[in-house]
Amino acid sequence: MLPALDFFEGVFIASAILFNLLIAGIFIADKRGNLKLVRSLGNIWLLLAIPLGVVFARYLIAGVEAGVLVRFGLVFLYMLAEVLLDYVLKYDFRKRWLTHVPYIIPEYLALFSLIGIAIWIDRSWGWVVGVSFWILLGSLIYRYAGRRKQRPSNAK
């Protein structure tokens, strides 16, 4: 049985699980070409900044250890990059590895940070958030499964 959580811990755990599952949903919707659903899930995902921000503020006021706050910072940094690239600049950085890899690094730092914060709250809840991360990875595999690598147009 999973241990009980206080209100803010519960908000964090629910937000972390939703964070991962919404990204998984985005990957699946993108694979199926449902851009309207991709945009809707992306907007809901961005709204997670609100509960995460509330929990961060509570932890900041409570004086939790710096490592937890840094992990929150990594999550917010990734979310900011997502907003800037996809919503403000509307730059399609995912088409080229040269621009996609620098995006992937903060993404995974954020995902691992969510797991790290969940483990800090309670190891059992860390496993639950970890399972949602593996669901995300499964959806990523699904997204790219069967996709052929495109050769440059000048290749013979």
PDB file of C-alpha atoms in Angstrom:
ATOM      1  CA  MET A   1       0.000   0.000   0.000  1.00  0.00           C
ATOM      2  CA  LEU A   2       1.277   3.450  -0.868  1.00  0.00           C
ATOM      3  CA  PRO A   3       1.884   5.886   1.998  1.00  0.00           C
ATOM      4  CA  ALA A   4      -0.424   8.855   2.511  1.00  0.00           C
ATOM      5  CA  LEU A   5       0.683  12.232   1.205  1.00  0.00           C
ATOM      6  CA  ASP A   6       0.059  15.724   2.472  1.00  0.00           C
ATOM      7  CA  PHE A   7      -1.796  18.103   0.147  1.00  0.00           C
ATOM      8  CA  PHE A   8       1.273  19.574  -1.585  1.00  0.00           C
ATOM      9  CA  GLU A   9       2.962  16.207  -1.981  1.00  0.00           C
ATOM     10  CA  GLY A  10      -0.236  14.878  -3.547  1.00  0.00           C
ATOM     11  CA  VAL A  11      -0.412  17.830  -5.918  1.00  0.00           C
ATOM     12  CA  PHE A  12       3.182  17.233  -6.953  1.00  0.00           C
ATOM     13  CA  ILE A  13       2.770  13.477  -7.474  1.00  0.00           C
ATOM     14  CA  ALA A  14      -0.438  13.964  -9.503  1.00  0.00           C
ATOM     15  CA  SER A  15       1.239  16.695 -11.574  1.00  0.00           C
ATOM     16  CA  ALA A  16       4.347  14.578 -12.206  1.00  0.00           C
ATOM     17  CA  ILE A  17       2.271  11.608 -13.351  1.00  0.00           C
ATOM     18  CA  LEU A  18       0.130  13.850 -15.587  1.00  0.00           C
ATOM     19  CA  PHE A  19       3.286  15.505 -16.930  1.00  0.00           C
ATOM     20  CA  ASN A  20       4.532  12.143 -18.192  1.00  0.00           C
ATOM     21  CA  LEU A  21       1.187  10.804 -19.365  1.00  0.00           C
ATOM     22  CA  LEU A  22       0.306  13.972 -21.268  1.00  0.00           C
ATOM     23  CA  ILE A  23       3.628  13.831 -23.117  1.00  0.00           C
ATOM     24  CA  ALA A  24       2.904  10.158 -23.859  1.00  0.00           C
ATOM     25  CA  GLY A  25      -0.484  11.186 -25.233  1.00  0.00           C
ATOM     26  CA  ILE A  26       1.161  13.871 -27.355  1.00  0.00           C
ATOM     27  CA  PHE A  27       3.542  11.297 -28.853  1.00  0.00           C
ATOM     28  CA  ILE A  28       0.672   8.931 -29.684  1.00  0.00           C
ATOM     29  CA  ALA A  29      -1.538  11.694 -31.120  1.00  0.00           C
ATOM     30  CA  ASP A  30       1.382  12.965 -33.197  1.00  0.00           C
ATOM     31  CA  LYS A  31       2.040   9.478 -34.599  1.00  0.00           C
ATOM     32  CA  ARG A  32      -1.615   9.274 -35.607  1.00  0.00           C
ATOM     33  CA  GLY A  33      -1.517  12.724 -37.198  1.00  0.00           C
ATOM     34  CA  ASN A  34      -4.085  14.237 -34.825  1.00  0.00           C
ATOM     35  CA  LEU A  35      -2.597  17.728 -34.549  1.00  0.00           C
ATOM     36  CA  LYS A  36      -5.665  19.149 -32.811  1.00  0.00           C
ATOM     37  CA  LEU A  37      -5.261  16.609 -29.999  1.00  0.00           C
ATOM     38  CA  VAL A  38      -1.502  17.274 -29.884  1.00  0.00           C
ATOM     39  CA  ARG A  39      -2.207  20.988 -29.356  1.00  0.00           C
ATOM     40  CA  SER A  40      -4.927  20.345 -26.748  1.00  0.00           C
ATOM     41  CA  LEU A  41      -2.749  17.953 -24.742  1.00  0.00           C
ATOM     42  CA  GLY A  42       0.162  20.372 -25.055  1.00  0.00           C
ATOM     43  CA  ASN A  43      -1.933  23.208 -23.649  1.00  0.00           C
ATOM     44  CA  ILE A  44      -3.062  21.058 -20.722  1.00  0.00           C
ATOM     45  CA  TRP A  45       0.564  20.031 -20.163  1.00  0.00           C
ATOM     46  CA  LEU A  46       1.609  23.682 -20.003  1.00  0.00           C
ATOM     47  CA  LEU A  47      -1.053  24.362 -17.374  1.00  0.00           C
ATOM     48  CA  LEU A  48       0.828  21.950 -15.100  1.00  0.00           C
ATOM     49  CA  ALA A  49       3.233  24.838 -14.509  1.00  0.00           C
ATOM     50  CA  ILE A  50       0.581  26.261 -12.154  1.00  0.00           C
ATOM     51  CA  PRO A  51       0.343  23.393  -9.640  1.00  0.00           C
ATOM     52  CA  LEU A  52       4.071  22.729  -9.952  1.00  0.00           C
ATOM     53  CA  GLY A  53       4.724  26.416  -9.273  1.00  0.00           C
ATOM     54  CA  VAL A  54       2.483  26.343  -6.203  1.00  0.00           C
ATOM     55  CA  VAL A  55       4.307  23.303  -4.815  1.00  0.00           C
ATOM     56  CA  PHE A  56       7.667  24.912  -5.614  1.00  0.00           C
ATOM     57  CA  ALA A  57       6.644  28.094  -3.773  1.00  0.00           C
ATOM     58  CA  ARG A  58       5.489  26.043  -0.776  1.00  0.00           C
ATOM     59  CA  TYR A  59       8.779  24.145  -0.692  1.00  0.00           C
ATOM     60  CA  LEU A  60      10.766  27.351  -1.090  1.00  0.00           C
ATOM     61  CA  ILE A  61       8.943  28.927   1.864  1.00  0.00           C
ATOM     62  CA  ALA A  62       9.364  25.726   3.891  1.00  0.00           C
ATOM     63  CA  GLY A  63      13.122  25.799   3.223  1.00  0.00           C
ATOM     64  CA  VAL A  64      13.465  22.350   1.690  1.00  0.00           C
ATOM     65  CA  GLU A  65      16.919  21.275   0.597  1.00  0.00           C
ATOM     66  CA  ALA A  66      18.457  23.037  -2.385  1.00  0.00           C
ATOM     67  CA  GLY A  67      18.666  19.864  -4.487  1.00  0.00           C
ATOM     68  CA  VAL A  68      14.871  19.605  -4.607  1.00  0.00           C
ATOM     69  CA  LEU A  69      14.550  23.248  -5.631  1.00  0.00           C
ATOM     70  CA  VAL A  70      17.188  22.800  -8.349  1.00  0.00           C
ATOM     71  CA  ARG A  71      15.223  19.839  -9.719  1.00  0.00           C
ATOM     72  CA  PHE A  72      12.134  22.046  -9.878  1.00  0.00           C
ATOM     73  CA  GLY A  73      14.241  24.620 -11.708  1.00  0.00           C
ATOM     74  CA  LEU A  74      15.191  22.031 -14.332  1.00  0.00           C
ATOM     75  CA  VAL A  75      11.520  21.182 -14.860  1.00  0.00           C
ATOM     76  CA  PHE A  76      10.609  24.864 -15.238  1.00  0.00           C
ATOM     77  CA  LEU A  77      13.575  25.458 -17.574  1.00  0.00           C
ATOM     78  CA  TYR A  78      12.361  22.668 -19.841  1.00  0.00           C
ATOM     79  CA  MET A  79       8.802  23.990 -19.787  1.00  0.00           C
ATOM     80  CA  LEU A  80      10.083  27.478 -20.636  1.00  0.00           C
ATOM     81  CA  ALA A  81      12.087  26.088 -23.567  1.00  0.00           C
ATOM     82  CA  GLU A  82       8.965  24.297 -24.778  1.00  0.00           C
ATOM     83  CA  VAL A  83       6.894  27.489 -24.601  1.00  0.00           C
ATOM     84  CA  LEU A  84       9.529  29.550 -26.377  1.00  0.00           C
ATOM     85  CA  LEU A  85      10.229  27.058 -29.166  1.00  0.00           C
ATOM     86  CA  ASP A  86       6.734  25.720 -29.840  1.00  0.00           C
ATOM     87  CA  TYR A  87       4.435  28.594 -28.884  1.00  0.00           C
ATOM     88  CA  VAL A  88       6.382  31.847 -29.188  1.00  0.00           C
ATOM     89  CA  LEU A  89       8.984  31.253 -31.907  1.00  0.00           C
ATOM     90  CA  LYS A  90       7.041  28.373 -33.519  1.00  0.00           C
ATOM     91  CA  TYR A  91      10.362  26.905 -34.590  1.00  0.00           C
ATOM     92  CA  ASP A  92      10.311  23.302 -35.806  1.00  0.00           C
ATOM     93  CA  PHE A  93      13.512  22.212 -34.125  1.00  0.00           C
ATOM     94  CA  ARG A  94      12.574  18.514 -34.112  1.00  0.00           C
ATOM     95  CA  LYS A  95      13.337  17.958 -37.803  1.00  0.00           C
ATOM     96  CA  ARG A  96      17.114  18.201 -37.420  1.00  0.00           C
ATOM     97  CA  TRP A  97      19.262  16.375 -34.885  1.00  0.00           C
ATOM     98  CA  LEU A  98      21.474  19.427 -34.581  1.00  0.00           C
ATOM     99  CA  THR A  99      18.604  21.382 -33.050  1.00  0.00           C
ATOM    100  CA  HIS A 100      16.677  18.483 -31.511  1.00  0.00           C
ATOM    101  CA  VAL A 101      19.435  17.032 -29.310  1.00  0.00           C
ATOM    102  CA  PRO A 102      19.976  20.255 -27.309  1.00  0.00           C
ATOM    103  CA  TYR A 103      16.218  20.152 -26.609  1.00  0.00           C
ATOM    104  CA  ILE A 104      16.238  16.488 -25.574  1.00  0.00           C
ATOM    105  CA  ILE A 105      18.879  17.039 -22.880  1.00  0.00           C
ATOM    106  CA  PRO A 106      16.803  19.450 -20.725  1.00  0.00           C
ATOM    107  CA  GLU A 107      13.718  17.328 -21.435  1.00  0.00           C
ATOM    108  CA  TYR A 108      15.286  14.264 -19.847  1.00  0.00           C
ATOM    109  CA  LEU A 109      16.799  16.314 -17.038  1.00  0.00           C
ATOM    110  CA  ALA A 110      13.251  17.490 -16.274  1.00  0.00           C
ATOM    111  CA  LEU A 111      11.800  13.981 -16.483  1.00  0.00           C
ATOM    112  CA  PHE A 112      14.470  12.556 -14.170  1.00  0.00           C
ATOM    113  CA  SER A 113      14.011  15.537 -11.857  1.00  0.00           C
ATOM    114  CA  LEU A 114      10.328  14.681 -11.472  1.00  0.00           C
ATOM    115  CA  ILE A 115      11.283  11.147 -10.482  1.00  0.00           C
ATOM    116  CA  GLY A 116      13.955  12.482  -8.113  1.00  0.00           C
ATOM    117  CA  ILE A 117      11.517  14.805  -6.350  1.00  0.00           C
ATOM    118  CA  ALA A 118       8.976  11.987  -6.084  1.00  0.00           C
ATOM    119  CA  ILE A 119      11.624   9.715  -4.524  1.00  0.00           C
ATOM    120  CA  TRP A 120      12.516  12.528  -2.114  1.00  0.00           C
ATOM    121  CA  ILE A 121       8.844  12.669  -1.095  1.00  0.00           C
ATOM    122  CA  ASP A 122       8.638   8.884  -0.735  1.00  0.00           C
ATOM    123  CA  ARG A 123      10.393   6.022  -2.492  1.00  0.00           C
ATOM    124  CA  SER A 124       7.107   4.219  -3.216  1.00  0.00           C
ATOM    125  CA  TRP A 125       5.643   7.274  -4.945  1.00  0.00           C
ATOM    126  CA  GLY A 126       8.910   7.610  -6.829  1.00  0.00           C
ATOM    127  CA  TRP A 127       8.220   4.192  -8.331  1.00  0.00           C
ATOM    128  CA  VAL A 128       4.731   5.308  -9.389  1.00  0.00           C
ATOM    129  CA  VAL A 129       6.121   8.392 -11.133  1.00  0.00           C
ATOM    130  CA  GLY A 130       8.822   6.159 -12.616  1.00  0.00           C
ATOM    131  CA  VAL A 131       6.168   3.871 -14.124  1.00  0.00           C
ATOM    132  CA  SER A 132       4.543   6.886 -15.796  1.00  0.00           C
ATOM    133  CA  PHE A 133       7.985   7.762 -17.193  1.00  0.00           C
ATOM    134  CA  TRP A 134       8.285   4.258 -18.695  1.00  0.00           C
ATOM    135  CA  ILE A 135       4.841   4.673 -20.241  1.00  0.00           C
ATOM    136  CA  LEU A 136       6.164   7.884 -21.815  1.00  0.00           C
ATOM    137  CA  LEU A 137       9.181   5.997 -23.169  1.00  0.00           C
ATOM    138  CA  GLY A 138       6.906   3.289 -24.571  1.00  0.00           C
ATOM    139  CA  SER A 139       4.869   5.918 -26.381  1.00  0.00           C
ATOM    140  CA  LEU A 140       8.082   7.425 -27.746  1.00  0.00           C
ATOM    141  CA  ILE A 141       9.068   4.041 -29.146  1.00  0.00           C
ATOM    142  CA  TYR A 142       5.584   3.715 -30.636  1.00  0.00           C
ATOM    143  CA  ARG A 143       5.883   7.182 -32.183  1.00  0.00           C
ATOM    144  CA  TYR A 144       9.044   6.282 -34.077  1.00  0.00           C
ATOM    145  CA  ALA A 145       8.353   2.579 -34.712  1.00  0.00           C
ATOM    146  CA  GLY A 146       8.198   1.724 -38.388  1.00  0.00           C
ATOM    147  CA  ARG A 147       9.520   5.104 -39.399  1.00  0.00           C
ATOM    148  CA  ARG A 148      12.171   5.004 -42.076  1.00  0.00           C
ATOM    149  CA  LYS A 149      15.221   7.143 -41.854  1.00  0.00           C
ATOM    150  CA  GLN A 150      15.084   9.798 -44.562  1.00  0.00           C
ATOM    151  CA  ARG A 151      18.132  10.180 -46.724  1.00  0.00           C
ATOM    152  CA  PRO A 152      19.323  13.614 -47.792  1.00  0.00           C
ATOM    153  CA  SER A 153      18.020  14.622 -51.224  1.00  0.00           C
ATOM    154  CA  ASN A 154      21.570  14.750 -52.643  1.00  0.00           C
ATOM    155  CA  ALA A 155      22.370  11.148 -51.553  1.00  0.00           C
ATOM    156  CA  LYS A 156      22.445   8.419 -54.207  1.00  0.00           C
TER     157      LYS A 156
END
